[in-house]
Coordinates of C-alpha atoms and ligand atoms in Angstrom, one line a residue:
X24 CA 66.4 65.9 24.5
X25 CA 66.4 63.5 27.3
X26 CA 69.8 62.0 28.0
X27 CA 70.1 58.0 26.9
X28 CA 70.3 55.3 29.1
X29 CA 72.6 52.5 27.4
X30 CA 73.2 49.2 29.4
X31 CA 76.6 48.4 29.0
X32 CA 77.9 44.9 28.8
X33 CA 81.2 44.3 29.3
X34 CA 81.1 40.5 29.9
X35 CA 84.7 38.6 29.4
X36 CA 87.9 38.7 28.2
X37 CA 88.9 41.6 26.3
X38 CA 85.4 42.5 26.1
X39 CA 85.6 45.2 28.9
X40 CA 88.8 47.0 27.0
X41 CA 86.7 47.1 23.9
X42 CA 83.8 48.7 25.5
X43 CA 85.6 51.1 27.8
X44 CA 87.5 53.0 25.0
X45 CA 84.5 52.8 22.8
X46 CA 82.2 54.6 25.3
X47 CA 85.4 57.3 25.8
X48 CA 85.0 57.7 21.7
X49 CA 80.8 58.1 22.0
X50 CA 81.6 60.8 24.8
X51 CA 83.8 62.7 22.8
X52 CA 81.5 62.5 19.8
X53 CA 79.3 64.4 22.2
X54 CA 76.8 61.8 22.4
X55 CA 75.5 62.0 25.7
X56 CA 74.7 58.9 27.6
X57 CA 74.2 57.6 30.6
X58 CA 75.8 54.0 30.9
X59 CA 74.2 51.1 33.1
X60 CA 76.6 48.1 33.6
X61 CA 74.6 44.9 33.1
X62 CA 75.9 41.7 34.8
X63 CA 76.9 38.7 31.5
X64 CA 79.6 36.1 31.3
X65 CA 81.3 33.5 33.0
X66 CA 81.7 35.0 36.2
X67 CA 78.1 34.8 36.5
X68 CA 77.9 31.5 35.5
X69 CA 80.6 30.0 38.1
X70 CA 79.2 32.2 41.0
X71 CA 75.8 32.0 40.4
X72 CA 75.4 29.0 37.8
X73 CA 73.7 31.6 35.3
X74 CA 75.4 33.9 32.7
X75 CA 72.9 35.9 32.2
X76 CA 71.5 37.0 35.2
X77 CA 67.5 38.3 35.5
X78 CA 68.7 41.7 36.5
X79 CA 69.9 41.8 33.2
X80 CA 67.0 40.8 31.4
X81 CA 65.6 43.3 33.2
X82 CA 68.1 46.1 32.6
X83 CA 67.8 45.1 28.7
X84 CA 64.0 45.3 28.6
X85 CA 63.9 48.8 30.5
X86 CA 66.2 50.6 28.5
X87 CA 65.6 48.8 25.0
X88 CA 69.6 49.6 23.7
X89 CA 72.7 47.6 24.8
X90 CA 76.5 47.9 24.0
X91 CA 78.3 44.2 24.6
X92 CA 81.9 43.4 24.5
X93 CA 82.4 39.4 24.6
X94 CA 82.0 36.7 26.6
X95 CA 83.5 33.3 27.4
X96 CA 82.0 30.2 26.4
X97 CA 83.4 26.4 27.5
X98 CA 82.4 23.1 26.6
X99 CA 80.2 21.6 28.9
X100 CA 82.3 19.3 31.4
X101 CA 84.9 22.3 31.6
X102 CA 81.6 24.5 31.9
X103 CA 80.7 21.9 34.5
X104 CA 84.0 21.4 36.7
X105 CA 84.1 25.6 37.0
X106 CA 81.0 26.1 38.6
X107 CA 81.2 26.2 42.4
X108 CA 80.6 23.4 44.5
X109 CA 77.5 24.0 46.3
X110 CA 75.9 24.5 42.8
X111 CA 77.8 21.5 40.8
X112 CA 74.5 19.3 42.4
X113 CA 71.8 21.5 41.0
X114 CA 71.8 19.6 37.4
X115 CA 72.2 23.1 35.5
X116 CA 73.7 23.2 31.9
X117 CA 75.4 25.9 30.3
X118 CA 74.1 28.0 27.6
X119 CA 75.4 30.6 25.8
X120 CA 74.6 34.2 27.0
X121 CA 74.5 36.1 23.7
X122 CA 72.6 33.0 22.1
X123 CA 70.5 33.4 25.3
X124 CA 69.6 37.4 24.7
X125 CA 68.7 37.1 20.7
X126 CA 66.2 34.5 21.8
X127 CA 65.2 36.3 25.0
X128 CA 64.1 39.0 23.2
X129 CA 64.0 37.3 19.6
X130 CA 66.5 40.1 18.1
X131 CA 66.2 37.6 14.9
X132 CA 67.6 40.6 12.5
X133 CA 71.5 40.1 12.5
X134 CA 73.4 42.8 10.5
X135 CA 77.0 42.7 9.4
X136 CA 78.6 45.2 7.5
X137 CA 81.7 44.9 5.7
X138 CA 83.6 47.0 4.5
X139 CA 86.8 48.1 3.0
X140 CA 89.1 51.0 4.5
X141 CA 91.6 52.6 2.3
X142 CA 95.1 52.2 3.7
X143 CA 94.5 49.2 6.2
X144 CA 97.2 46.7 5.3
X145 CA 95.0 43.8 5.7
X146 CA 93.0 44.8 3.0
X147 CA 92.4 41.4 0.9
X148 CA 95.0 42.0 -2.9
X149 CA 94.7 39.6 -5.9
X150 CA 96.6 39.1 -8.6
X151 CA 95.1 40.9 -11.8
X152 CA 94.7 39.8 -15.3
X153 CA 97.6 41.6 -16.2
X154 CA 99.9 40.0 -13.2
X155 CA 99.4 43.2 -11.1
X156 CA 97.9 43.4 -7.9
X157 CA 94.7 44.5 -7.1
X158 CA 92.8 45.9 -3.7
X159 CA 88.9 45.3 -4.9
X160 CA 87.1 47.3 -3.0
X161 CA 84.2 45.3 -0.7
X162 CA 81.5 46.8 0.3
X163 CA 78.7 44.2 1.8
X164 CA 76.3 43.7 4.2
X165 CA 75.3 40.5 5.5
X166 CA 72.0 39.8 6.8
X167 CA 71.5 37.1 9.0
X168 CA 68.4 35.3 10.8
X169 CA 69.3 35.5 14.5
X170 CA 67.2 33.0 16.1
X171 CA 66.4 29.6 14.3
X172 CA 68.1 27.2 11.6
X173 CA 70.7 25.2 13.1
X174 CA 71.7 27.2 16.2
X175 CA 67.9 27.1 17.2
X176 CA 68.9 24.6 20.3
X177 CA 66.1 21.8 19.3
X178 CA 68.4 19.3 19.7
X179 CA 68.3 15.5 21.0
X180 CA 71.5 13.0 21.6
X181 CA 69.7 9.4 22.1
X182 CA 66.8 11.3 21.1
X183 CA 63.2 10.1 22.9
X184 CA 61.3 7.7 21.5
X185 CA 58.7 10.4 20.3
X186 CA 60.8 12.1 18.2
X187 CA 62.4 8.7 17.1
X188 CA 59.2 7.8 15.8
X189 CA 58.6 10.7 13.9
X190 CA 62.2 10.7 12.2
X191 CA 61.3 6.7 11.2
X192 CA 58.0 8.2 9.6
X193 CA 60.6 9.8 6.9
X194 CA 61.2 7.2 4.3
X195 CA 65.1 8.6 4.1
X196 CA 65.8 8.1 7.7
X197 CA 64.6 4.7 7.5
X198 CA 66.8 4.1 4.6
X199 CA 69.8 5.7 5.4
X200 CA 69.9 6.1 9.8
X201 CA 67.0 3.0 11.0
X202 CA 69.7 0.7 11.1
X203 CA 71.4 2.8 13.8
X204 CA 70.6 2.0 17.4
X205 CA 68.8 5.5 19.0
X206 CA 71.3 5.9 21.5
X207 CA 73.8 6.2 18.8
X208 CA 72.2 8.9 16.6
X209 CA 72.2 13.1 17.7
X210 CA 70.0 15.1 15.5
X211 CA 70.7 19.0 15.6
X212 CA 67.4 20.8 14.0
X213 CA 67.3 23.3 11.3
X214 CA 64.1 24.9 11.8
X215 CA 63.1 28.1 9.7
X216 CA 59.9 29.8 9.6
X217 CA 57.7 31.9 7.6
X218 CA 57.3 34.7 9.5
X219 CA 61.2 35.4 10.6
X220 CA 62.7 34.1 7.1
X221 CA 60.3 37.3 6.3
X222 CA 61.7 38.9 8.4
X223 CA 65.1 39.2 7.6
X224 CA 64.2 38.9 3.9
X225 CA 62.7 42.3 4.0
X226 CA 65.5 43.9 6.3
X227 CA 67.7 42.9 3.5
X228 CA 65.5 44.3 0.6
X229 CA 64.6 47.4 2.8
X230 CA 68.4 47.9 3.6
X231 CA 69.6 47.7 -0.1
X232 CA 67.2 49.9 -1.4
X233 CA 67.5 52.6 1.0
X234 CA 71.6 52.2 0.7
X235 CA 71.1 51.3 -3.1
X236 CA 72.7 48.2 -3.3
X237 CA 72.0 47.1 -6.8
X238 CA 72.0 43.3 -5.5
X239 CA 70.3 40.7 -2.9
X240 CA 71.6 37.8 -2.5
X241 CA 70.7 34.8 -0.8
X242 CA 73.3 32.2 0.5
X243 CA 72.1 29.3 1.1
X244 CA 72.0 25.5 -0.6
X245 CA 68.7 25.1 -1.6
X246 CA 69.6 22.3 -4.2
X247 CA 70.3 20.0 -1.5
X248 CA 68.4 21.5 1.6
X249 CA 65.1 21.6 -0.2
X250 CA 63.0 22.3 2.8
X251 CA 64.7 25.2 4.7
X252 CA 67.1 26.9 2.4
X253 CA 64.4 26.1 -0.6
X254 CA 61.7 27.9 1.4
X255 CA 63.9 31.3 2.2
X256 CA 65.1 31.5 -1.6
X257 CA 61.8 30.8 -3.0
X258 CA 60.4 33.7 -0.9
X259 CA 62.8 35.8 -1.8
X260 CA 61.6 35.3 -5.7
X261 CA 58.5 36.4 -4.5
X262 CA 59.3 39.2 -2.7
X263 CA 61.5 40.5 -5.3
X264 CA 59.3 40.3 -7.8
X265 CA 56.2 42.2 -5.9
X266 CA 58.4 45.0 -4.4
X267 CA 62.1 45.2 -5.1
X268 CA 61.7 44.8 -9.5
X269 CA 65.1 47.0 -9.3
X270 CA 67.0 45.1 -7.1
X271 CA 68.4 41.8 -8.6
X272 CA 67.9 38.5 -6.8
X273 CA 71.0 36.2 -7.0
X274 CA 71.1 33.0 -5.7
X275 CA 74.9 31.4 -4.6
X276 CA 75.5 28.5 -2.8
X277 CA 77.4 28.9 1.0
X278 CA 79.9 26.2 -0.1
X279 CA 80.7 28.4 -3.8
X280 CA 80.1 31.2 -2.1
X281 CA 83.2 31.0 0.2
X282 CA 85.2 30.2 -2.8
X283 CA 84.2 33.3 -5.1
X284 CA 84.2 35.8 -2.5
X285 CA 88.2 35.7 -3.0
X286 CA 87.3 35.7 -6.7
X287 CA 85.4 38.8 -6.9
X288 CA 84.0 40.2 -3.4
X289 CA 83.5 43.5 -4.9
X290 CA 80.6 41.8 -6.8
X291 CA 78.2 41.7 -4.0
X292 CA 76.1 44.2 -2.3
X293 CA 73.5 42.7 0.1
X294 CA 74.0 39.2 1.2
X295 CA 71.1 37.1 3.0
X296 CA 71.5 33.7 4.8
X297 CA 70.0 31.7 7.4
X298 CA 71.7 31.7 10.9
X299 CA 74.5 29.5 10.3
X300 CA 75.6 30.4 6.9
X301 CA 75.2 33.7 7.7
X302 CA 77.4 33.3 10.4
X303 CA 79.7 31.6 7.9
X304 CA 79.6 34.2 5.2
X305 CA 79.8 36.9 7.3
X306 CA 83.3 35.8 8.9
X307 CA 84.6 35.1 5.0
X308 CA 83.6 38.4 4.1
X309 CA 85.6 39.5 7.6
X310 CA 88.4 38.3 6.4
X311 CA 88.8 40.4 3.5
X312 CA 88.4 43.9 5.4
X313 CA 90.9 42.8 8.4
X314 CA 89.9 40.3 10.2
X315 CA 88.0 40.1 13.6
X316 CA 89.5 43.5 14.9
X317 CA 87.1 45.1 12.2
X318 CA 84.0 42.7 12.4
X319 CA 81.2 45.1 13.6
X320 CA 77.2 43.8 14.4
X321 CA 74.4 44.7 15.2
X322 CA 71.2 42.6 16.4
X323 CA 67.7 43.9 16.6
X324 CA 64.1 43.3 16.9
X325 CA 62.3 46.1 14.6
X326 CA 59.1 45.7 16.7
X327 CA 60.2 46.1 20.0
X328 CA 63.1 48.4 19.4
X329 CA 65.3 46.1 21.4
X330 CA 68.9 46.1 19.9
X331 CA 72.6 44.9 20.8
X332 CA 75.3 45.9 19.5
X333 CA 78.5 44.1 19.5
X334 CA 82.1 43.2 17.7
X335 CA 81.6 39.7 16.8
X336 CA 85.0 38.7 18.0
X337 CA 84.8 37.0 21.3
X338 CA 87.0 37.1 24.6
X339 CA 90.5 36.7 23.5
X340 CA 91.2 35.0 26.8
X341 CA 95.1 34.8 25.9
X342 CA 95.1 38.5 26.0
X343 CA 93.0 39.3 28.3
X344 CA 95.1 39.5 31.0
X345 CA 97.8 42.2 29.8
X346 CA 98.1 45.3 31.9
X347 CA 98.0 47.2 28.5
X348 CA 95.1 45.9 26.6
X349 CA 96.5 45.7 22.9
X350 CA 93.6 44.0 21.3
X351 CA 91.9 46.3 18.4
X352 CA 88.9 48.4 19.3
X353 CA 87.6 49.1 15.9
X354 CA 85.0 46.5 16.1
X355 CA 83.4 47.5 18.9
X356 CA 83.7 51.4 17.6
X357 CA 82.1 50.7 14.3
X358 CA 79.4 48.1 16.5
X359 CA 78.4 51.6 18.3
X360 CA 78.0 53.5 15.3
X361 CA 75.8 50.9 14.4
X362 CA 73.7 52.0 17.4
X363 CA 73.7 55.2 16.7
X364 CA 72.5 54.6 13.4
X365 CA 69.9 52.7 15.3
X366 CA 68.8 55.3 17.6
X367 CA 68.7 57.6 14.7
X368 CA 72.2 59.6 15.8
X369 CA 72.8 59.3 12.1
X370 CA 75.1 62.0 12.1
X371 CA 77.8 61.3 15.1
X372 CA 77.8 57.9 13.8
X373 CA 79.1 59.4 10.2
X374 CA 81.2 61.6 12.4
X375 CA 82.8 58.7 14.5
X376 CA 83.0 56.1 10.9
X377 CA 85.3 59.6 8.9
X378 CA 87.5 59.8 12.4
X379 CA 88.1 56.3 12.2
X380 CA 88.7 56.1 8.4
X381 CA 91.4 59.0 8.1
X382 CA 93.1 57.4 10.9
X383 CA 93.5 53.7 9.2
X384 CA 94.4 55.5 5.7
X385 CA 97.0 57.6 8.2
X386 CA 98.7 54.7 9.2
X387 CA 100.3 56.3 12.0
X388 CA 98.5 54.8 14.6
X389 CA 98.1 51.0 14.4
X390 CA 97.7 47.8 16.4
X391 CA 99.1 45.2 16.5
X392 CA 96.7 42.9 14.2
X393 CA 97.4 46.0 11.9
X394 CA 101.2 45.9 11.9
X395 CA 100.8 41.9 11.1
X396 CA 102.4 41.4 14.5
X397 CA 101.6 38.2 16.8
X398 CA 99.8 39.0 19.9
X399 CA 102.2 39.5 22.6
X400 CA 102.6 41.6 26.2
X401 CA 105.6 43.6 24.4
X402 CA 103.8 44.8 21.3
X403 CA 103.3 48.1 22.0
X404 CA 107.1 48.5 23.3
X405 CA 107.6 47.3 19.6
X406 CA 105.2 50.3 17.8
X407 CA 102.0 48.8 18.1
X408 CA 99.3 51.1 19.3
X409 CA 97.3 49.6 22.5
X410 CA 93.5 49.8 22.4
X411 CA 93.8 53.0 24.0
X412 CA 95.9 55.1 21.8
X413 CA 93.8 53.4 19.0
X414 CA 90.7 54.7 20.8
X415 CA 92.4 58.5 21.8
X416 CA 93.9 58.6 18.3
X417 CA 90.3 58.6 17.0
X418 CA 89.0 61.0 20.1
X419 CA 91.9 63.0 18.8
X420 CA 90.3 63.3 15.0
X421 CA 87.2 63.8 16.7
Ligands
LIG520 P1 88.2 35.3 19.7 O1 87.5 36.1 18.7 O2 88.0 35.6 21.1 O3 89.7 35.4 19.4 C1 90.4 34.8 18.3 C2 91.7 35.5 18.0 O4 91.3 36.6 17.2 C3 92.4 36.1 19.1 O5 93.2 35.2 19.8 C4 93.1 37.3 18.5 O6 94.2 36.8 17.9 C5 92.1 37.7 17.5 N1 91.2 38.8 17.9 C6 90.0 38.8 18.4 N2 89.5 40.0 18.7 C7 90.5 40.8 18.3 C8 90.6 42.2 18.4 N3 89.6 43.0 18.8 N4 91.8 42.8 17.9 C9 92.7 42.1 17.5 N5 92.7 40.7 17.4 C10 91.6 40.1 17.8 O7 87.8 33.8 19.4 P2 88.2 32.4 20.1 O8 89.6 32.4 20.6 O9 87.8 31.3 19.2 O10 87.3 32.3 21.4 C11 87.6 32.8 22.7 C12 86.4 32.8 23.5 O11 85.4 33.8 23.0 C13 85.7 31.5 23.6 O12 85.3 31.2 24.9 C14 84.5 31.7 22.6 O13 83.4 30.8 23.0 C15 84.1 33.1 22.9 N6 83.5 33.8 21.7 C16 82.5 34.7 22.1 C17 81.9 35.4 21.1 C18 80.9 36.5 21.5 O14 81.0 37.0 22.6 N7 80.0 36.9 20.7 C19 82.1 35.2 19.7 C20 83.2 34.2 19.4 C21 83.8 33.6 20.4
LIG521 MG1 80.9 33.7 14.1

């Protein structure tokens, strides 16, 4: 078979630690690969006032598959005051990168697994019926729309008077905002359509019955966001109904759903949200499994075979720094099995997932997130594993 061509994106932070140890884990998994470093992240932006560079674009479109570690994003005057001077006068704004490449190449199917791992001390414990403890066991996968609802960027501060005028054509803007001078009103979108609420309705469906997931669930707020969160769950009936009649349908509320998935997380199978509940569930769920040093994702447009595959922990900048990186690779290892799975390398993903598993339930090799430590330079002097033994402990297994 032709050997790969992955375009590796290291970006900021401890994003380059992560990817470095997980491409030394996919090499000894005898996946063989041939890795293209793609240019992302805030050195891009200060140099060149753009994160995300056309070369990369480029690189992304050419070889369809990318690995990405994590990138740095500021608010806009820092964002401003770091770009260099000869570019501070060309009126550019920056945007996120990452939110950049999922509209780019509208990779609108986020998926986040989570899942527990017997013997990580993290693992979320409750307090049983009979005052014992309990470890429920989660296994979930969140799917979330990628590209539109709230983080979709249609946003106005002061809007313009065309846009004014259609919000005062809603009888419950004129009630309860056309008091409020323009320039004192922002309006942030939340825009869903048809075709990608579909879409990521049917990844979910698709995904539990091929993994048989008993349950779908959508996460939403349809009683109050009629419109939007009403449209994705009514849909969802319909679907079901047509083609998944085995797979229930439940409806929860983002705001309940936070609270119950303490209650009983092992409850739920597949969960479904828009982008920004979605994002919101998925880090809840996170928590229960370990946090962001486990937090794996994958991001994909079915049609054009165009995935990226990152931890959805970002830079770290505090630890960036270290001359031993101690930060927790896991993510970004369990992120690449997700491209594997991807690219249909089914069986070294399995192969890379048992390695990691026997070496969490070990417990002999664990960083410092793992040991409950705080992130410091002297960790590892103190028994914490750095990101490399974690990564050579699993090539070890391997
Ligand atoms: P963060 O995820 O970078 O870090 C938060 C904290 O989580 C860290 O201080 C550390 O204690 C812990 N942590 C993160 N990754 C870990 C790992 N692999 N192992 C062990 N512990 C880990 O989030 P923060 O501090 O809010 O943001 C830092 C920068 O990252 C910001 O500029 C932000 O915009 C960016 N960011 C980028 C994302 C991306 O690239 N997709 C996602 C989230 C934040
Ligand atoms: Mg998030």
């Amino acid at each position: 078979m032709a050997k790969r061509t992955i375009v590796a994106l290291p970006g900021d932070g401890i994003g380059k630690a992560v990817l470095d140890e997980t491409i030394r884990v996919l090499n000894a998994a005898g996946f063989d690969a041939e890795y293209i470093e793609g240019d992302i992240g805030w050195e891009f932006w200060t140099t060149e006032g753009n994160p995300l560079p056309q070369r990369t674009i480029d690189l992304i479109e050419k070889h369809k598959i990318a690995l990405f570690g994590a990138i740095t994003s500021k608010p806009k005057d820092a964002a401003f005051s770091e770009l260099a001077p000869e570019l501070q006068k060309e009126g550019l704004v920056y945007s996120s990168p990452i939110v950049g490449l999922r509209q780019h190449f509208n990779l609108d199917i986020c998926m986040r697994p989570c899942h527990t791992y017997k013997g990580n001390p993290l693992n979320f414990i409750r307090r049983g019926a009979d005052g014992g403890v309990e470890e429920p066991l989660v296994d979930v996968v969140i799917f979330r729309q990628n590209t539109e609802g709230l983080y979709g960027g249609v946003e106005w501060s002061n809007p313009p008077e065309k846009v004014y005028d259609a919000l005062m054509t809603h009888p419950k803007f004129v009630k309860n905002f056309g008091n409020t001078p323009k320039e004192d009103i922002s309006v942030s979108t939340r825009i869903f359509t048809k075709k990608a609420t579909e879409r990521i309705l049917r990844g979910a469906f698709e995904h539990a019955k091929d993994f048989g997931y008993k349950s779908v669930t959508v996460c939403e707020k349809p009683n109050v966001i009629r419109e939007t969160s009403g449209m994705m769950y009514k849909m969802a009936q319909e679907m079901q109904k047509k083609d998944y009649p085995d797979i229930e349908l439940w409806n929860t509320n983002i705001d309940a759903q936070m609270m119950w998935l303490t209650k009983n997380p092992e409850d739920y199978g597949v969960i479904v949200a828009g982008n920004m509940f979605g994002d919101i569930v998925s880090d809840g769920f996170a928590g229960l499994i370990g946090g962001l040093g486990f937090a794996c994702s994958a991001q994909f447009n079915p049609d054009s075979g165009i995935g990226v595959f990152e931890p959805t922990h970002g830079s770290a900048p505090k630890y960036a720094d270290y001359e031993t990186s101690i930060v927790n690779p896991i993510a970004m290892i369990e992120s690449a099995c997700m491209m594997l799975d991807f690219i249909n390398e089914k069986d070294r993903a399995t192969k890379i997932r048992k390695a990691v598993a026997e070496i969490i339930s070990e417990g002999k090799v664990r960083t410092y997130d793992m040991m409950k430590m705080r992130g410091r330079a002297d960790v590892v002097e103190q028994g914490a594993a750095s990101t490399k033994e974690m990564a050579d402990a699993v090539i070890a297994k391997l």
